[in-house]
Short mmCIF file of C-alpha atoms in Angstrom, two decimals:
data_model
loop_
_atom_site.label_atom_id
_atom_site.label_comp_id
_atom_site.label_asym_id
_atom_site.label_seq_id
_atom_site.Cartn_x
_atom_site.Cartn_y
_atom_site.Cartn_z
CA PRO X 1 27.53 29.80 -36.56
CA PHE X 2 29.95 27.04 -35.63
CA TRP X 3 31.34 26.56 -32.16
CA LEU X 4 34.91 25.57 -31.34
CA LYS X 5 36.46 24.06 -28.22
CA PRO X 6 40.22 24.70 -27.82
CA PHE X 7 42.57 21.78 -27.22
CA SER X 8 46.17 21.67 -25.98
CA SER X 9 47.37 20.62 -29.42
CA PRO X 10 47.88 23.25 -32.11
CA SER X 11 44.85 21.97 -33.98
CA VAL X 12 41.30 22.76 -33.10
CA GLN X 13 38.29 20.48 -33.17
CA LEU X 14 34.89 21.46 -34.51
CA LYS X 15 32.07 21.10 -31.98
CA ARG X 16 28.50 22.34 -32.44
CA ARG X 17 28.02 23.06 -28.73
CA ALA X 18 30.65 22.85 -25.98
CA THR X 19 31.11 23.54 -22.29
CA ARG X 20 32.92 26.73 -23.18
CA ASN X 21 31.74 28.02 -26.51
CA TRP X 22 33.82 29.73 -29.15
CA ARG X 23 32.70 31.54 -32.23
CA VAL X 24 34.57 32.01 -35.49
CA ARG X 25 34.52 35.44 -37.09
CA PRO X 26 36.63 37.19 -39.74
CA ARG X 27 39.43 39.49 -38.56
CA GLU X 28 38.63 41.88 -41.36
CA PRO X 29 35.42 41.03 -43.23
CA ALA X 30 36.73 42.69 -46.39
CA GLN X 31 39.68 40.23 -46.59
CA LEU X 32 37.43 37.18 -47.04
CA LYS X 33 37.46 36.25 -50.71
CA VAL X 34 36.21 32.72 -51.27
CA ALA X 35 34.28 31.42 -54.25
CA PRO X 36 30.69 30.91 -53.08
CA MET X 37 30.43 27.29 -54.31
CA LYS X 38 33.83 26.25 -52.86
CA LEU X 39 33.34 27.52 -49.31
CA THR X 40 33.91 24.62 -46.88
CA VAL X 41 34.32 24.23 -43.15
CA ALA X 42 37.98 23.33 -43.64
CA SER X 43 38.68 26.43 -45.69
CA LEU X 44 37.04 28.59 -43.05
CA LEU X 45 39.17 27.12 -40.29
CA LEU X 46 42.51 27.04 -42.09
CA SER X 47 42.39 30.33 -43.97
CA GLN X 48 44.58 33.09 -42.46
CA PRO X 49 41.94 35.84 -42.24
CA TRP X 50 40.13 33.97 -39.45
CA GLN X 51 40.69 33.99 -35.71
CA VAL X 52 38.98 32.19 -32.84
CA VAL X 53 37.32 34.40 -30.22
CA ALA X 54 35.20 33.71 -27.13
CA GLN X 55 31.45 34.22 -27.44
CA PRO X 56 30.21 36.48 -24.58
CA GLY X 57 28.10 34.59 -22.07
CA GLY X 58 29.51 31.21 -23.04
CA SER X 59 26.28 30.00 -24.59
CA PRO X 60 24.91 29.45 -28.05
CA THR X 61 22.93 32.17 -29.75
CA ALA X 62 19.17 32.18 -29.29
CA GLU X 63 18.51 30.55 -32.63
CA ASN X 64 20.55 27.49 -31.63
CA LYS X 65 18.86 26.90 -28.28
CA ALA X 66 16.48 23.94 -28.07
CA THR X 67 12.84 24.79 -27.47
CA THR X 68 11.02 22.63 -24.90
CA THR X 69 7.28 22.52 -24.34
CA THR X 70 5.24 20.86 -21.60
CA THR X 71 2.01 19.20 -22.59
CA PRO X 72 -0.59 19.53 -19.82
CA LYS X 73 -2.15 16.30 -18.63
CA LYS X 74 -5.69 15.66 -19.75
CA VAL X 75 -8.16 16.07 -16.90
CA ARG X 76 -10.40 13.06 -16.45
CA GLU X 77 -14.15 13.23 -16.27
CA SER X 78 -15.13 12.54 -12.65
CA ARG X 79 -18.65 11.20 -12.33
CA TRP X 80 -20.87 11.86 -9.32
CA ILE X 81 -21.99 8.95 -7.12
CA ALA X 82 -25.36 9.49 -5.43
CA GLY X 83 -27.32 7.75 -2.69
CA THR X 84 -24.69 7.20 0.02
CA TRP X 85 -24.59 8.49 3.57
CA THR X 86 -21.88 9.50 5.99
CA THR X 87 -20.97 9.21 9.66
CA GLY X 88 -18.44 10.80 12.01
CA TYR X 89 -15.86 9.68 14.58
CA TRP X 90 -12.66 10.61 16.42
CA ASP X 91 -10.72 7.90 18.27
CA CYS X 92 -7.14 9.32 18.10
CA CYS X 93 -5.82 6.03 16.62
CA LYS X 94 -3.13 5.98 13.95
CA PRO X 95 -4.80 6.29 10.51
CA SER X 96 -4.57 3.27 8.25
CA CYS X 97 -3.08 5.37 5.44
CA SER X 98 -0.15 6.31 7.70
CA TRP X 99 1.26 2.81 7.28
CA ALA X 100 3.72 2.17 4.45
CA GLY X 101 2.45 0.72 1.19
CA LYS X 102 -1.04 2.25 1.32
CA GLY X 103 -2.20 4.02 -1.82
CA ILE X 104 -0.19 5.34 -4.76
CA VAL X 105 1.06 8.52 -3.13
CA THR X 106 4.16 10.61 -2.60
CA ARG X 107 4.40 9.38 1.01
CA PRO X 108 2.13 7.91 3.70
CA ALA X 109 -0.26 10.22 5.52
CA ARG X 110 1.16 11.93 8.59
CA SER X 111 0.76 10.54 12.06
CA CYS X 112 2.00 12.18 15.25
CA ASP X 113 3.81 11.13 18.38
CA ALA X 114 1.20 10.84 21.12
CA MET X 115 3.68 12.12 23.70
CA THR X 116 5.21 15.10 21.87
CA GLY X 117 2.71 15.91 19.12
CA LYS X 118 5.52 15.97 16.54
CA THR X 119 5.24 14.30 13.14
CA LEU X 120 6.57 10.75 13.06
CA LEU X 121 8.96 9.99 10.22
CA ASP X 122 8.76 6.20 10.59
CA PRO X 123 5.48 4.83 9.14
CA ASN X 124 5.94 1.56 11.01
CA VAL X 125 5.47 2.94 14.54
CA ARG X 126 2.67 1.10 16.35
CA SER X 127 -0.65 2.83 16.92
CA VAL X 128 -1.46 4.42 20.27
CA CYS X 129 -4.58 2.23 20.29
CA GLN X 130 -2.33 -0.84 20.29
CA GLY X 131 0.08 0.31 22.95
CA GLY X 132 2.35 2.35 20.69
CA VAL X 133 2.83 6.09 20.30
CA SER X 134 1.57 6.78 16.76
CA ALA X 135 -1.67 8.78 16.86
CA MET X 136 -3.96 10.91 14.77
CA CYS X 137 -2.51 14.41 14.44
CA ALA X 138 -4.64 17.02 16.17
CA ASP X 139 -4.69 19.26 13.07
CA HIS X 140 -6.69 16.69 11.05
CA THR X 141 -9.95 18.23 12.23
CA PRO X 142 -12.53 19.80 9.86
CA PHE X 143 -12.16 23.48 8.98
CA VAL X 144 -14.22 26.08 7.14
CA ILE X 145 -13.15 27.62 3.82
CA ASN X 146 -16.28 29.72 3.38
CA GLU X 147 -19.98 29.60 4.15
CA THR X 148 -20.64 26.79 1.67
CA LEU X 149 -17.36 24.86 1.71
CA SER X 150 -15.42 23.00 4.39
CA MET X 151 -12.48 20.61 4.23
CA GLY X 152 -11.32 17.71 6.34
CA PHE X 153 -10.31 14.07 6.47
CA ALA X 154 -12.23 10.83 6.52
CA ALA X 155 -12.16 7.08 6.52
CA ALA X 156 -13.44 5.64 3.24
CA ALA X 157 -15.79 2.68 3.40
CA VAL X 158 -15.39 -0.11 0.86
CA GLY X 159 -17.45 -2.90 -0.59
CA GLY X 160 -20.54 -0.99 -1.69
CA PHE X 161 -21.90 0.20 -5.00
CA HIS X 162 -20.09 3.49 -4.48
CA GLY X 163 -16.85 2.05 -5.87
CA LEU X 164 -14.56 2.95 -2.96
CA ALA X 165 -11.86 0.32 -3.06
CA GLY X 166 -9.79 0.15 0.12
CA ASP X 167 -6.08 0.84 0.38
CA SER X 168 -5.92 2.25 -3.15
CA ASP X 169 -8.10 5.16 -1.95
CA CYS X 170 -5.49 6.33 0.54
CA GLY X 171 -4.54 9.94 -0.15
CA ARG X 172 -7.32 10.53 -2.68
CA CYS X 173 -9.66 13.49 -2.32
CA PHE X 174 -13.39 13.57 -2.86
CA GLU X 175 -15.83 16.43 -3.26
CA VAL X 176 -18.82 15.58 -1.10
CA GLN X 177 -22.10 17.47 -1.47
CA PHE X 178 -24.79 17.12 1.16
CA THR X 179 -28.25 16.24 -0.12
CA GLY X 180 -31.75 16.24 1.34
CA GLU X 181 -32.55 12.53 1.68
CA VAL X 182 -33.53 11.06 5.03
CA HIS X 183 -33.23 7.54 6.39
CA ASN X 184 -36.50 5.75 5.71
CA ASN X 185 -36.63 3.42 8.70
CA GLY X 186 -38.57 5.96 10.71
CA ASN X 187 -37.74 9.00 8.57
CA TRP X 188 -34.88 10.05 10.81
CA GLY X 189 -31.70 11.96 10.28
CA GLY X 190 -30.22 13.35 7.12
CA SER X 191 -28.99 16.87 6.45
CA HIS X 192 -30.26 19.94 8.24
CA PRO X 193 -32.00 22.18 5.65
CA GLU X 194 -29.17 24.72 5.92
CA LEU X 195 -26.58 22.02 5.19
CA VAL X 196 -28.23 20.79 1.99
CA GLY X 197 -26.25 21.91 -1.04
CA LYS X 198 -23.09 22.66 0.92
CA THR X 199 -19.85 20.89 0.07
CA MET X 200 -16.89 19.30 1.79
CA VAL X 201 -13.61 18.21 0.27
CA LEU X 202 -12.37 15.13 2.11
CA GLN X 203 -8.97 13.48 1.88
CA VAL X 204 -8.97 9.77 2.71
CA ASN X 205 -6.49 8.84 5.43
CA ASN X 206 -8.25 5.78 6.85
CA ILE X 207 -9.98 2.76 5.33
CA GLY X 208 -13.10 0.78 6.27
CA TYR X 209 -13.35 -2.90 5.36
CA ASP X 210 -16.30 -5.33 5.22
CA VAL X 211 -18.62 -2.44 4.45
CA SER X 212 -21.66 -3.09 2.31
CA GLY X 213 -24.60 -1.02 1.20
CA ASP X 214 -24.60 2.73 0.90
CA HIS X 215 -22.30 3.97 3.67
CA SER X 216 -19.44 5.89 2.07
CA PHE X 217 -17.41 8.14 4.39
CA ASP X 218 -16.72 8.37 8.12
CA ILE X 219 -15.68 11.98 8.68
CA GLN X 220 -13.05 12.67 11.34
CA ILE X 221 -14.74 15.05 13.80
CA PRO X 222 -13.60 15.49 17.43
CA GLY X 223 -16.41 14.80 19.86
CA ALA X 224 -18.35 12.65 17.37
CA GLY X 225 -17.69 9.39 19.24
CA GLN X 226 -14.74 7.12 19.93
CA GLY X 227 -16.57 3.92 19.15
CA ALA X 228 -14.83 0.66 19.92
CA PHE X 229 -11.42 2.18 20.65
CA ALA X 230 -11.68 4.35 23.72
CA ASN X 231 -8.07 4.05 24.91
CA GLY X 232 -6.32 6.09 22.23
CA CYS X 233 -7.37 9.64 23.11
CA ARG X 234 -6.73 9.21 26.82
CA ALA X 235 -3.23 7.92 26.03
CA GLN X 236 -2.55 10.82 23.68
CA PHE X 237 -3.85 13.58 25.95
CA ASN X 238 -2.84 13.37 29.59
CA GLY X 239 -5.20 14.61 32.27
CA PHE X 240 -8.46 13.76 30.48
CA ASP X 241 -10.99 11.05 31.16
CA THR X 242 -12.23 8.76 28.41
CA GLY X 243 -15.70 10.30 28.51
CA ASP X 244 -14.35 13.81 27.97
CA PHE X 245 -13.69 13.03 24.32
CA ASP X 246 -17.31 12.26 23.38
CA CYS X 247 -19.46 13.38 26.30
CA ASN X 248 -19.64 9.76 27.52
CA ASN X 249 -21.43 8.77 24.32
CA ARG X 250 -19.07 6.57 22.35
CA TYR X 251 -21.58 6.02 19.54
CA GLY X 252 -22.85 9.45 18.57
CA GLY X 253 -20.72 11.81 20.62
CA CYS X 254 -21.73 15.12 22.12
CA TYR X 255 -25.25 16.38 21.51
CA GLU X 256 -24.56 19.93 22.68
CA LYS X 257 -21.86 22.38 21.66
CA SER X 258 -20.99 23.01 25.29
CA GLY X 259 -19.61 19.47 25.43
CA CYS X 260 -16.72 20.60 23.21
CA GLU X 261 -15.24 22.49 26.15
CA LYS X 262 -14.36 19.17 27.77
CA LEU X 263 -12.02 18.25 24.93
CA PRO X 264 -8.32 19.20 24.74
CA LYS X 265 -7.85 22.71 23.42
CA ASP X 266 -6.41 21.51 20.09
CA LEU X 267 -9.61 19.58 19.31
CA ARG X 268 -12.25 22.10 20.36
CA ASP X 269 -12.51 24.04 17.08
CA GLY X 270 -13.13 20.82 15.17
CA CYS X 271 -15.82 19.84 17.65
CA ARG X 272 -17.49 23.25 17.38
CA TRP X 273 -17.46 22.96 13.58
CA ARG X 274 -19.84 20.04 13.96
CA PHE X 275 -22.47 22.30 15.51
CA ASP X 276 -21.80 25.59 13.69
CA TRP X 277 -21.23 24.61 10.05
CA TYR X 278 -22.40 20.98 9.95
CA MET X 279 -25.52 21.82 12.00
CA TRP X 280 -25.37 18.61 14.07
CA MET X 281 -28.78 17.85 15.65
CA SER X 282 -29.76 21.51 15.34
CA ALA X 283 -33.41 20.94 14.40
CA MET X 284 -35.77 18.03 13.70
CA GLY X 285 -33.02 15.56 14.59
CA ARG X 286 -30.76 16.90 11.85
CA THR X 287 -27.99 16.94 10.83
CA ASN X 288 -27.57 13.24 11.62
CA ASN X 289 -25.66 10.90 9.31
CA PRO X 290 -26.44 12.96 6.19
CA TYR X 291 -26.74 11.65 2.66
CA VAL X 292 -24.28 12.88 0.05
CA THR X 293 -23.32 12.73 -3.57
CA PHE X 294 -19.58 12.64 -4.27
CA ARG X 295 -16.88 12.50 -6.92
CA ARG X 296 -13.10 12.33 -6.98
CA VAL X 297 -11.22 15.63 -7.33
CA ARG X 298 -7.69 17.01 -7.20
CA CYS X 299 -6.47 17.41 -3.64
CA PRO X 300 -6.28 21.07 -2.61
CA GLN X 301 -3.13 22.38 -0.99
CA GLN X 302 -5.09 23.13 2.17
CA LEU X 303 -5.35 19.36 2.77
CA THR X 304 -2.06 18.03 1.41
CA SER X 305 -0.09 20.54 3.47
CA VAL X 306 -1.64 18.93 6.54
CA SER X 307 -1.50 15.27 5.55
CA GLY X 308 1.83 15.45 3.70
CA SER X 309 0.46 12.95 1.16
CA VAL X 310 -0.39 13.57 -2.51
CA PRO X 311 -1.69 10.99 -5.03
CA LEU X 312 0.69 10.52 -7.94
CA ASP X 313 -2.16 10.93 -10.43
CA ASP X 314 -3.61 13.97 -8.69
CA GLU X 315 -3.21 16.35 -11.64
CA GLU X 316 -5.43 14.15 -13.77
CA TRP X 317 -8.53 15.04 -11.71
CA PRO X 318 -10.61 18.24 -11.75
CA ALA X 319 -9.82 20.98 -9.27
CA VAL X 320 -12.48 22.22 -6.87
CA GLU X 321 -13.83 25.74 -7.26
CA LEU X 322 -13.23 27.32 -3.88
CA ASP X 323 -15.46 30.36 -4.43
CA ARG X 324 -18.88 29.27 -5.53
CA PRO X 325 -22.40 29.34 -4.10
CA ALA X 326 -24.03 26.28 -2.58
CA SER X 327 -25.77 24.01 -5.06
CA THR X 328 -29.55 24.08 -5.07
CA THR X 329 -30.04 20.90 -7.05
CA SER X 330 -30.74 18.83 -3.95
CA THR X 331 -32.59 21.28 -1.73
CA SER X 332 -36.01 19.93 -2.57
CA SER X 333 -35.06 16.31 -2.12
CA THR X 334 -36.51 14.77 1.01
CA SER X 335 -36.87 11.24 -0.21
CA SER X 336 -36.02 8.31 1.98
CA ARG X 337 -33.10 6.15 0.99
CA SER X 338 -32.15 2.61 1.88
CA SER X 339 -34.23 0.25 3.94
CA ARG X 340 -32.44 -0.73 7.13
CA SER X 341 -34.68 -1.78 10.01
CA SER X 342 -38.07 -0.97 11.46
CA THR X 343 -36.56 0.56 14.60
CA SER X 344 -35.16 4.02 15.06
CA SER X 345 -31.70 4.98 13.79
CA THR X 346 -29.10 2.53 14.97
CA SER X 347 -25.37 2.37 14.77
CA THR X 348 -22.90 -0.19 15.91
CA THR X 349 -19.24 -0.11 16.54
CA SER X 350 -17.39 -3.10 17.83
CA THR X 351 -14.49 -5.45 17.37
CA THR X 352 -14.37 -7.88 14.49
CA THR X 353 -16.35 -10.49 16.36
CA THR X 354 -18.92 -8.44 18.23
CA THR X 355 -21.63 -6.03 17.11
CA THR X 356 -23.04 -3.59 19.66
CA THR X 357 -26.22 -1.79 18.67
CA THR X 358 -27.53 1.50 20.00
CA THR X 359 -31.16 2.56 19.93
CA THR X 360 -30.74 6.31 19.85
CA THR X 361 -31.34 8.43 16.80
CA THR X 362 -27.71 8.79 15.84
CA THR X 363 -25.17 6.62 14.14
CA THR X 364 -21.44 6.90 14.30
CA SER X 365 -18.87 4.58 12.88
CA THR X 366 -15.31 4.61 14.04
CA THR X 367 -11.91 3.88 12.62
CA SER X 368 -8.83 2.72 14.43
CA THR X 369 -5.62 0.87 14.26
CA ALA X 370 -7.21 -2.37 15.26
CA THR X 371 -10.48 -3.47 13.69
CA SER X 372 -13.70 -1.71 14.59
CA THR X 373 -17.21 -2.21 13.30
CA ALA X 374 -19.95 0.28 12.54
CA THR X 375 -23.34 -0.31 10.96
CA SER X 376 -26.73 1.23 10.45
CA SER X 377 -28.67 -1.90 11.31
CA THR X 378 -28.31 -5.19 13.12
CA THR X 379 -27.73 -7.02 9.85
CA ALA X 380 -24.83 -5.05 8.29
CA THR X 381 -21.35 -4.42 9.68
CA THR X 382 -18.65 -1.89 8.91
CA THR X 383 -15.06 -2.68 9.78
CA LEU X 384 -12.62 0.19 9.82
CA LEU X 385 -8.91 -0.52 10.00
CA SER X 386 -5.92 1.65 10.64
#
């Protein structure tokens, strides 16, 4: 059928589709007598038996509507990276990925006003650790999805064989599976047997620079140690002492679950997660800086709804299965990885010019708005910026 649009002039103009559609039909079908080979558009329009009437609904018939199809994006193959280990921290400083221009994302990661707790809309507000008011939001703590899966946020280390690359990792999500390796300089640490095979999905909202070797992620866990920046949490939460946020152990944090009760109420569940699900120092000095294997995945809504940040290429990566049993591929692995030093587990966190080493059996690296340093030996340094 042809469609007509009326004009103010006596004549009419032929239009295939118009804002208001008109359809031509015969007044009396029996009156139409036109030779089949001589039937033209002009003869149809000018012959007396025809009248112009409105088509109900004002739209073309179904056969004239354009058909549109959406081609799904091809999901990339995401390879697993093995042989790296992780740490934990919580210093309340503004995350590096909350600054503008970090990562290829819909918007920078959220940060919160240290005074009100509300989300800051300006990504250029100075960090609470540098005298400003922009701080880590209290809801960026780890949380449990099920017995074998948790989610949370982390600082990504850079400069190692693991391929993590700095600012470009902001907003990206990684599936992290805990394995059974232990640190071979004294056979310390690693995953508790009940943690091996479990999985976390981490979204990167902070970045570590000058990191070498096999340190990959610094998981944001309240009570895990403030490291070099011990002024942020006290500025964000009035009425608390600096030592309340990590049981007076800035490099390693609380060793007992009861220490979580000293933290502000909004941070206690995240601190308890460290002991209940993560099994921190529950037996044989484990869990303590566990080894992992990891790969990039699509960010789940449970994380992006908290951070407010989504990578623009997110749909190109595989989604995580939320209901699946823990993997058993690594449960028998107890091999030692990475030679560090002949002493017990060490970790350092300091400014860019100073390295402070502990001699306990825990390691914790920290991230912050200024530059902090965390290492597993006296010869390597990890700088985390935010």
